Amino acid sequence: MSADRQGNPARHERQHQHHHERQHQHRAPGKRHPRPAPRRTLTRTPRPPRPSLTLLPALTAQARAAAHPAPGAAPCSCHEPATPLADRPDATVVRHADTVAKAHAPGTDAAELTLRLAVAARLPDVLLPPLAPAPAPLQDRLVTFWPYGAPVDPDDPDAAPWEATATLLARLHLTTPPDGLPPMRGPAKAARAVARLRAALRAETHPAADPVLAAWAALPAWARAEAPMPGTPALCHGDLHLGQLVRHPAPDGPWRLIDVDDLGTGAPAWDLARPAAWYACGLLPPDAWTRFLRAYQRSGGPAVPASGDPWPALDVPARALTVQTAALALVKAHAAGRPLDDVERAIVEACARMAPIPPQLASAERD
């Protein structure tokens, strides 16, 4: 189930941003240079989804049927109508009562998605389990069904479940991946974001794009999805942010990770990279980052050492997620015909400040 079925992902990612930007040259470990922060509210009101003309009604009907599966059941008497939670080219999501139906992106591989669903079903203490073991076809899409879970409240950043998130990630990373599970898609998503930026630049250049593309070019091949990921493959989420958590059963059940589209094997540090990048850019409070990191270490997570400096492991993934975020920010600003906002500008500036990757990390990536 996609992140945004429970709310706008940009809003979730920005709900915990801090107003103390640091000069972080991604990253001489331990060095941090404060600078003035952006001065505006960072949380946005999400735009309502724009329903697809034909897919949404069909998906709504499937969600209603999944919510009321009994043969010969009386007509639906739910007080709330079916609600579209997201409608984008890569995901359309509808909730009916306590059931959520997600139409995955066109071209989604049915066998790979079925494997990912099996992992979620096998780890109900970590991942929200699906309601059915395999996707169902609908038009040119594959549909999966999920129980509804209560998302993170974007208006209450102090209640963000950083420790629970870290603990769930550690459990996921410590689980032996099943045979045949494909690689997690984090680096591939970063590469697609940069490809979208390059496509936008063919129509019109943007002065802020150069440092973003330069930072991308400086990354090792694996972080650009051009080579296998290094190290022993772990079971990874692939797209971790606070929009990927819900309480189930709603509203007060335990936290669970959602969205298996990018689930797979790979470098577990990637799952820590988005919080690390926000912290390094000065957009996540130090206390929140420390709580997240320490909870992961206490839980035995393999992505970083149990003590000492975590940045040799996090440096490259955090750079890659910063570039991905900056590239998407430029694409969205260009499409809307508007300047970058304060947060977007901070991310782009972080790309411009990136120092060369330390030699020891570059050599480690080649080993």
Short mmCIF file of C-alpha atoms in Angstrom, two decimals:
data_model
loop_
_atom_site.label_atom_id
_atom_site.label_comp_id
_atom_site.label_asym_id
_atom_site.label_seq_id
_atom_site.Cartn_x
_atom_site.Cartn_y
_atom_site.Cartn_z
CA MET A 1 0.00 0.00 0.00
CA SER A 2 1.47 3.30 -1.07
CA ALA A 3 2.59 5.87 1.43
CA ASP A 4 0.17 8.49 0.27
CA ARG A 5 -2.89 6.39 0.70
CA GLN A 6 -2.68 7.60 4.28
CA GLY A 7 -1.76 11.19 3.34
CA ASN A 8 0.46 13.35 1.15
CA PRO A 9 4.06 12.07 1.28
CA ALA A 10 5.60 15.50 0.85
CA ARG A 11 3.64 16.64 3.84
CA HIS A 12 4.81 13.68 5.89
CA GLU A 13 8.41 14.24 4.93
CA ARG A 14 8.22 17.89 5.87
CA GLN A 15 6.35 17.58 9.13
CA HIS A 16 9.51 17.01 11.12
CA GLN A 17 11.80 19.51 9.48
CA HIS A 18 13.76 21.84 11.72
CA HIS A 19 14.57 25.50 11.18
CA HIS A 20 18.30 25.28 11.91
CA GLU A 21 20.11 24.53 8.68
CA ARG A 22 23.72 23.43 8.96
CA GLN A 23 26.55 23.61 6.51
CA HIS A 24 26.99 19.88 6.01
CA GLN A 25 29.52 19.08 3.34
CA HIS A 26 28.27 15.53 2.98
CA ARG A 27 30.29 14.67 4.89
CA ALA A 28 33.50 15.18 6.76
CA PRO A 29 32.36 13.10 9.75
CA GLY A 30 31.83 15.12 12.87
CA LYS A 31 32.01 18.53 11.19
CA ARG A 32 28.94 20.73 11.18
CA HIS A 33 28.66 24.44 10.39
CA PRO A 34 25.46 26.18 11.51
CA ARG A 35 23.84 28.77 9.28
CA PRO A 36 20.57 30.69 9.48
CA ALA A 37 17.46 28.63 8.92
CA PRO A 38 14.60 29.05 6.48
CA ARG A 39 11.95 31.24 8.05
CA ARG A 40 8.58 29.83 7.25
CA THR A 41 6.19 27.09 8.15
CA LEU A 42 7.38 23.89 6.51
CA THR A 43 4.16 21.88 6.57
CA ARG A 44 1.90 22.21 3.56
CA THR A 45 -1.75 21.45 3.07
CA PRO A 46 -1.85 18.56 0.58
CA ARG A 47 -3.69 18.92 -2.68
CA PRO A 48 -6.69 16.59 -3.00
CA PRO A 49 -6.08 13.70 -5.37
CA ARG A 50 -7.30 14.13 -8.93
CA PRO A 51 -9.33 11.01 -9.71
CA SER A 52 -8.62 8.99 -12.83
CA LEU A 53 -11.58 8.99 -15.19
CA THR A 54 -11.98 5.23 -15.46
CA LEU A 55 -9.61 3.61 -13.00
CA LEU A 56 -10.91 5.27 -9.86
CA PRO A 57 -14.55 4.13 -10.15
CA ALA A 58 -13.42 0.57 -10.89
CA LEU A 59 -10.98 0.60 -7.98
CA THR A 60 -13.66 2.02 -5.70
CA ALA A 61 -15.94 -0.87 -6.62
CA GLN A 62 -13.18 -3.36 -5.85
CA ALA A 63 -12.49 -1.71 -2.47
CA ARG A 64 -16.19 -1.89 -1.62
CA ALA A 65 -16.36 -5.56 -2.64
CA ALA A 66 -13.28 -6.37 -0.56
CA ALA A 67 -14.74 -4.57 2.45
CA HIS A 68 -18.03 -6.54 2.15
CA PRO A 69 -17.01 -9.96 0.80
CA ALA A 70 -19.90 -12.06 2.10
CA PRO A 71 -21.99 -13.61 -0.73
CA GLY A 72 -25.44 -12.13 -0.91
CA ALA A 73 -24.54 -9.43 1.59
CA ALA A 74 -26.93 -6.53 2.00
CA PRO A 75 -26.09 -3.34 0.10
CA CYS A 76 -23.34 -1.31 1.70
CA SER A 77 -24.64 0.86 4.54
CA CYS A 78 -21.32 2.44 5.48
CA HIS A 79 -21.79 5.97 6.73
CA GLU A 80 -18.66 7.22 4.98
CA PRO A 81 -18.31 6.93 1.18
CA ALA A 82 -15.23 5.46 -0.42
CA THR A 83 -12.37 7.92 -0.19
CA PRO A 84 -9.57 8.36 -2.74
CA LEU A 85 -6.35 8.68 -0.76
CA ALA A 86 -3.99 9.08 -3.72
CA ASP A 87 -4.21 9.28 -7.48
CA ARG A 88 -0.89 9.57 -9.29
CA PRO A 89 0.56 7.86 -12.36
CA ASP A 90 2.40 5.40 -10.11
CA ALA A 91 -0.39 4.69 -7.61
CA THR A 92 -4.12 5.10 -7.11
CA VAL A 93 -5.40 4.31 -3.64
CA VAL A 94 -8.96 4.13 -2.31
CA ARG A 95 -10.29 3.48 1.18
CA HIS A 96 -13.70 1.97 1.86
CA ALA A 97 -14.53 1.41 5.54
CA ASP A 98 -11.55 -0.47 6.99
CA THR A 99 -10.25 -1.70 3.63
CA VAL A 100 -7.74 0.02 1.35
CA ALA A 101 -7.27 -0.89 -2.31
CA LYS A 102 -4.15 0.15 -4.16
CA ALA A 103 -3.67 0.09 -7.93
CA HIS A 104 0.08 -0.18 -8.50
CA ALA A 105 2.01 1.51 -11.27
CA PRO A 106 1.50 0.30 -14.83
CA GLY A 107 4.07 -2.32 -15.72
CA THR A 108 4.46 -3.63 -12.17
CA ASP A 109 5.80 -7.17 -12.28
CA ALA A 110 3.17 -9.53 -10.86
CA ALA A 111 5.64 -12.19 -9.71
CA GLU A 112 7.86 -9.65 -7.91
CA LEU A 113 4.87 -7.96 -6.28
CA THR A 114 3.59 -11.35 -5.10
CA LEU A 115 6.96 -12.07 -3.49
CA ARG A 116 6.85 -8.72 -1.73
CA LEU A 117 3.32 -9.40 -0.48
CA ALA A 118 4.51 -12.74 0.89
CA VAL A 119 7.22 -10.97 2.90
CA ALA A 120 4.66 -8.58 4.39
CA ALA A 121 2.38 -11.49 5.27
CA ARG A 122 5.29 -13.31 6.91
CA LEU A 123 6.31 -10.32 9.05
CA PRO A 124 3.09 -8.95 10.56
CA ASP A 125 5.01 -7.54 13.54
CA VAL A 126 7.02 -5.33 11.16
CA LEU A 127 4.99 -4.78 7.99
CA LEU A 128 1.28 -4.23 7.58
CA PRO A 129 0.06 -7.59 6.24
CA PRO A 130 -2.01 -7.67 3.04
CA LEU A 131 -5.57 -8.94 2.97
CA ALA A 132 -4.89 -11.19 -0.02
CA PRO A 133 -1.73 -13.14 -0.95
CA ALA A 134 -1.59 -12.04 -4.59
CA PRO A 135 -2.52 -8.96 -6.62
CA ALA A 136 -5.70 -8.84 -8.68
CA PRO A 137 -5.78 -7.46 -12.23
CA LEU A 138 -7.77 -4.32 -12.96
CA GLN A 139 -7.54 -2.75 -16.42
CA ASP A 140 -3.79 -2.35 -17.02
CA ARG A 141 -2.95 -2.34 -13.30
CA LEU A 142 -2.39 -4.75 -10.43
CA VAL A 143 -4.43 -4.17 -7.28
CA THR A 144 -3.61 -5.15 -3.71
CA PHE A 145 -5.85 -4.95 -0.63
CA TRP A 146 -4.85 -3.86 2.87
CA PRO A 147 -6.36 -3.12 6.25
CA TYR A 148 -6.65 0.56 7.03
CA GLY A 149 -4.12 1.98 9.48
CA ALA A 150 -3.94 5.39 11.14
CA PRO A 151 -1.05 7.44 9.72
CA VAL A 152 1.41 9.71 11.47
CA ASP A 153 -0.24 13.00 12.37
CA PRO A 154 1.42 15.68 10.23
CA ASP A 155 0.21 18.39 12.62
CA ASP A 156 1.89 16.86 15.68
CA PRO A 157 5.63 16.56 14.88
CA ASP A 158 6.51 15.96 18.53
CA ALA A 159 4.59 12.68 18.36
CA ALA A 160 6.58 11.33 15.41
CA PRO A 161 7.43 7.67 16.15
CA TRP A 162 11.18 7.88 15.54
CA GLU A 163 12.11 5.13 18.01
CA ALA A 164 9.38 2.80 16.74
CA THR A 165 10.45 3.45 13.16
CA ALA A 166 14.05 2.60 13.93
CA THR A 167 13.08 -0.56 15.81
CA LEU A 168 10.92 -1.77 12.93
CA LEU A 169 13.74 -1.12 10.47
CA ALA A 170 16.22 -3.05 12.61
CA ARG A 171 13.83 -6.02 12.77
CA LEU A 172 13.36 -5.88 9.01
CA HIS A 173 17.10 -5.70 8.33
CA LEU A 174 17.79 -8.64 10.65
CA THR A 175 15.31 -10.87 8.80
CA THR A 176 16.77 -13.28 6.26
CA PRO A 177 15.45 -12.33 2.81
CA PRO A 178 13.54 -15.06 0.98
CA ASP A 179 15.03 -16.60 -2.13
CA GLY A 180 14.16 -14.80 -5.33
CA LEU A 181 13.29 -11.44 -3.78
CA PRO A 182 14.43 -8.68 -6.17
CA PRO A 183 16.76 -5.85 -5.15
CA MET A 184 15.22 -3.00 -3.23
CA ARG A 185 14.47 -0.10 -5.52
CA GLY A 186 15.90 2.86 -3.60
CA PRO A 187 18.81 3.61 -5.96
CA ALA A 188 16.55 3.06 -8.98
CA LYS A 189 14.07 5.64 -7.64
CA ALA A 190 16.88 8.13 -7.15
CA ALA A 191 18.00 7.52 -10.73
CA ARG A 192 14.44 8.09 -11.99
CA ALA A 193 14.27 11.40 -10.11
CA VAL A 194 17.46 12.59 -11.79
CA ALA A 195 16.16 11.38 -15.17
CA ARG A 196 13.01 13.45 -14.63
CA LEU A 197 15.15 16.49 -13.87
CA ARG A 198 17.19 16.02 -17.03
CA ALA A 199 14.02 15.65 -19.06
CA ALA A 200 12.66 18.91 -17.61
CA LEU A 201 15.92 20.68 -18.38
CA ARG A 202 15.59 19.83 -22.06
CA ALA A 203 12.66 22.23 -22.20
CA GLU A 204 14.15 24.93 -19.99
CA THR A 205 17.38 25.21 -18.02
CA HIS A 206 17.46 26.01 -14.31
CA PRO A 207 20.48 27.59 -12.59
CA ALA A 208 20.05 25.41 -9.49
CA ALA A 209 20.26 22.17 -11.47
CA ASP A 210 24.02 22.17 -12.02
CA PRO A 211 25.07 21.41 -8.42
CA VAL A 212 22.41 18.72 -8.16
CA LEU A 213 23.63 16.95 -11.29
CA ALA A 214 27.25 17.36 -10.21
CA ALA A 215 26.49 15.78 -6.84
CA TRP A 216 24.76 12.90 -8.62
CA ALA A 217 27.72 12.34 -10.93
CA ALA A 218 30.06 12.16 -7.94
CA LEU A 219 28.18 9.25 -6.36
CA PRO A 220 29.51 5.70 -6.74
CA ALA A 221 27.85 3.61 -9.43
CA TRP A 222 25.80 1.49 -7.03
CA ALA A 223 24.07 4.57 -5.57
CA ARG A 224 23.09 5.57 -9.12
CA ALA A 225 21.60 2.10 -9.79
CA GLU A 226 24.42 1.36 -12.25
CA ALA A 227 26.04 -1.47 -10.27
CA PRO A 228 25.05 -4.00 -7.56
CA MET A 229 24.78 -2.66 -4.03
CA PRO A 230 27.81 -3.40 -1.83
CA GLY A 231 27.99 -5.64 1.22
CA THR A 232 25.87 -8.52 2.41
CA PRO A 233 22.32 -7.99 1.10
CA ALA A 234 19.75 -7.32 3.81
CA LEU A 235 15.98 -7.17 3.65
CA CYS A 236 15.24 -3.46 3.06
CA HIS A 237 12.16 -1.29 2.81
CA GLY A 238 13.60 0.90 0.05
CA ASP A 239 11.58 4.10 0.58
CA LEU A 240 11.48 4.88 4.27
CA HIS A 241 9.88 8.09 5.49
CA LEU A 242 7.27 8.87 8.13
CA GLY A 243 4.47 8.58 5.60
CA GLN A 244 5.29 4.88 5.48
CA LEU A 245 4.00 4.13 8.97
CA VAL A 246 0.52 3.47 10.29
CA ARG A 247 -1.00 2.29 13.52
CA HIS A 248 -2.90 -0.94 13.07
CA PRO A 249 -5.51 -1.59 14.26
CA ALA A 250 -6.45 2.08 13.98
CA PRO A 251 -6.31 4.33 15.83
CA ASP A 252 -4.08 3.12 18.66
CA GLY A 253 -2.49 -0.14 17.52
CA PRO A 254 1.25 -0.67 17.19
CA TRP A 255 3.18 1.03 14.40
CA ARG A 256 3.77 -0.95 11.23
CA LEU A 257 5.70 -0.19 8.04
CA ILE A 258 3.67 0.05 4.85
CA ASP A 259 4.27 0.13 1.08
CA VAL A 260 6.08 -2.90 -0.28
CA ASP A 261 6.62 -1.54 -3.80
CA ASP A 262 10.34 -0.94 -3.20
CA LEU A 263 10.94 -3.78 -0.73
CA GLY A 264 13.88 -6.02 -1.58
CA THR A 265 17.47 -6.93 -0.86
CA GLY A 266 20.24 -4.39 -0.64
CA ALA A 267 22.26 -2.04 1.54
CA PRO A 268 20.34 -1.45 4.78
CA ALA A 269 21.92 1.98 5.26
CA TRP A 270 19.65 3.20 2.45
CA ASP A 271 16.66 2.90 4.78
CA LEU A 272 18.34 5.25 7.26
CA ALA A 273 19.43 7.69 4.57
CA ARG A 274 16.40 9.98 4.40
CA PRO A 275 16.39 10.84 8.13
CA ALA A 276 20.18 11.13 7.95
CA ALA A 277 19.94 13.49 4.97
CA TRP A 278 17.32 15.69 6.65
CA TYR A 279 19.48 15.86 9.76
CA ALA A 280 22.61 16.64 7.79
CA CYS A 281 20.80 19.44 5.96
CA GLY A 282 19.57 20.90 9.24
CA LEU A 283 15.94 20.00 8.62
CA LEU A 284 15.55 17.34 11.31
CA PRO A 285 16.18 18.26 14.96
CA PRO A 286 19.30 16.70 16.50
CA ASP A 287 17.22 15.15 19.28
CA ALA A 288 14.94 13.35 16.81
CA TRP A 289 17.93 12.06 14.83
CA THR A 290 19.69 10.88 17.99
CA ARG A 291 16.60 9.04 19.23
CA PHE A 292 16.15 7.38 15.85
CA LEU A 293 19.80 6.33 15.55
CA ARG A 294 20.14 5.05 19.11
CA ALA A 295 16.92 3.05 18.90
CA TYR A 296 18.21 1.39 15.73
CA GLN A 297 21.54 0.60 17.37
CA ARG A 298 19.90 -0.74 20.53
CA SER A 299 17.80 -3.05 18.38
CA GLY A 300 20.90 -4.53 16.76
CA GLY A 301 20.35 -3.04 13.31
CA PRO A 302 23.19 -3.99 10.95
CA ALA A 303 23.32 -0.79 8.85
CA VAL A 304 25.60 1.12 11.22
CA PRO A 305 28.05 0.16 13.99
CA ALA A 306 26.60 -0.38 17.44
CA SER A 307 28.72 2.52 18.69
CA GLY A 308 30.98 5.15 17.25
CA ASP A 309 30.58 7.25 14.10
CA PRO A 310 27.73 6.03 11.87
CA TRP A 311 28.55 8.35 8.96
CA PRO A 312 31.01 6.18 7.04
CA ALA A 313 28.05 3.84 6.47
CA LEU A 314 25.47 6.58 5.92
CA ASP A 315 27.44 9.10 3.88
CA VAL A 316 26.81 7.80 0.35
CA PRO A 317 23.12 6.89 0.83
CA ALA A 318 22.44 10.24 2.53
CA ARG A 319 24.04 12.07 -0.40
CA ALA A 320 21.94 10.07 -2.85
CA LEU A 321 18.68 10.82 -1.01
CA THR A 322 19.60 14.50 -0.84
CA VAL A 323 20.14 14.56 -4.61
CA GLN A 324 16.90 12.67 -5.21
CA THR A 325 14.94 15.12 -3.08
CA ALA A 326 16.59 18.12 -4.72
CA ALA A 327 15.93 16.77 -8.22
CA LEU A 328 12.24 16.22 -7.49
CA ALA A 329 11.99 19.66 -5.90
CA LEU A 330 13.36 21.28 -9.04
CA VAL A 331 11.02 19.25 -11.27
CA LYS A 332 7.95 20.21 -9.23
CA ALA A 333 8.91 23.87 -8.99
CA HIS A 334 9.55 23.97 -12.74
CA ALA A 335 6.21 22.32 -13.53
CA ALA A 336 4.38 24.76 -11.28
CA GLY A 337 6.23 27.78 -12.66
CA ARG A 338 7.30 28.90 -9.20
CA PRO A 339 10.58 29.51 -7.38
CA LEU A 340 11.97 27.02 -4.91
CA ASP A 341 10.55 27.34 -1.42
CA ASP A 342 12.78 27.60 1.65
CA VAL A 343 13.05 23.89 2.29
CA GLU A 344 13.62 23.02 -1.35
CA ARG A 345 16.31 25.67 -1.55
CA ALA A 346 18.01 24.25 1.54
CA ILE A 347 18.17 20.80 -0.06
CA VAL A 348 19.56 22.15 -3.33
CA GLU A 349 22.14 24.18 -1.43
CA ALA A 350 23.18 21.02 0.43
CA CYS A 351 24.03 19.47 -2.95
CA ALA A 352 26.18 22.50 -3.78
CA ARG A 353 28.06 22.11 -0.49
CA MET A 354 28.86 18.44 -0.91
CA ALA A 355 32.57 17.86 -0.63
CA PRO A 356 34.20 14.99 -2.57
CA ILE A 357 33.46 11.57 -1.15
CA PRO A 358 36.24 10.69 1.34
CA PRO A 359 38.85 8.42 -0.26
CA GLN A 360 38.31 5.66 2.28
CA LEU A 361 34.62 5.52 1.39
CA ALA A 362 35.28 5.61 -2.32
CA SER A 363 37.76 2.75 -2.02
CA ALA A 364 35.36 0.81 0.20
CA GLU A 365 32.68 1.07 -2.49
CA ARG A 366 35.05 -0.46 -5.04
CA ASP A 367 35.92 -3.43 -2.81
#
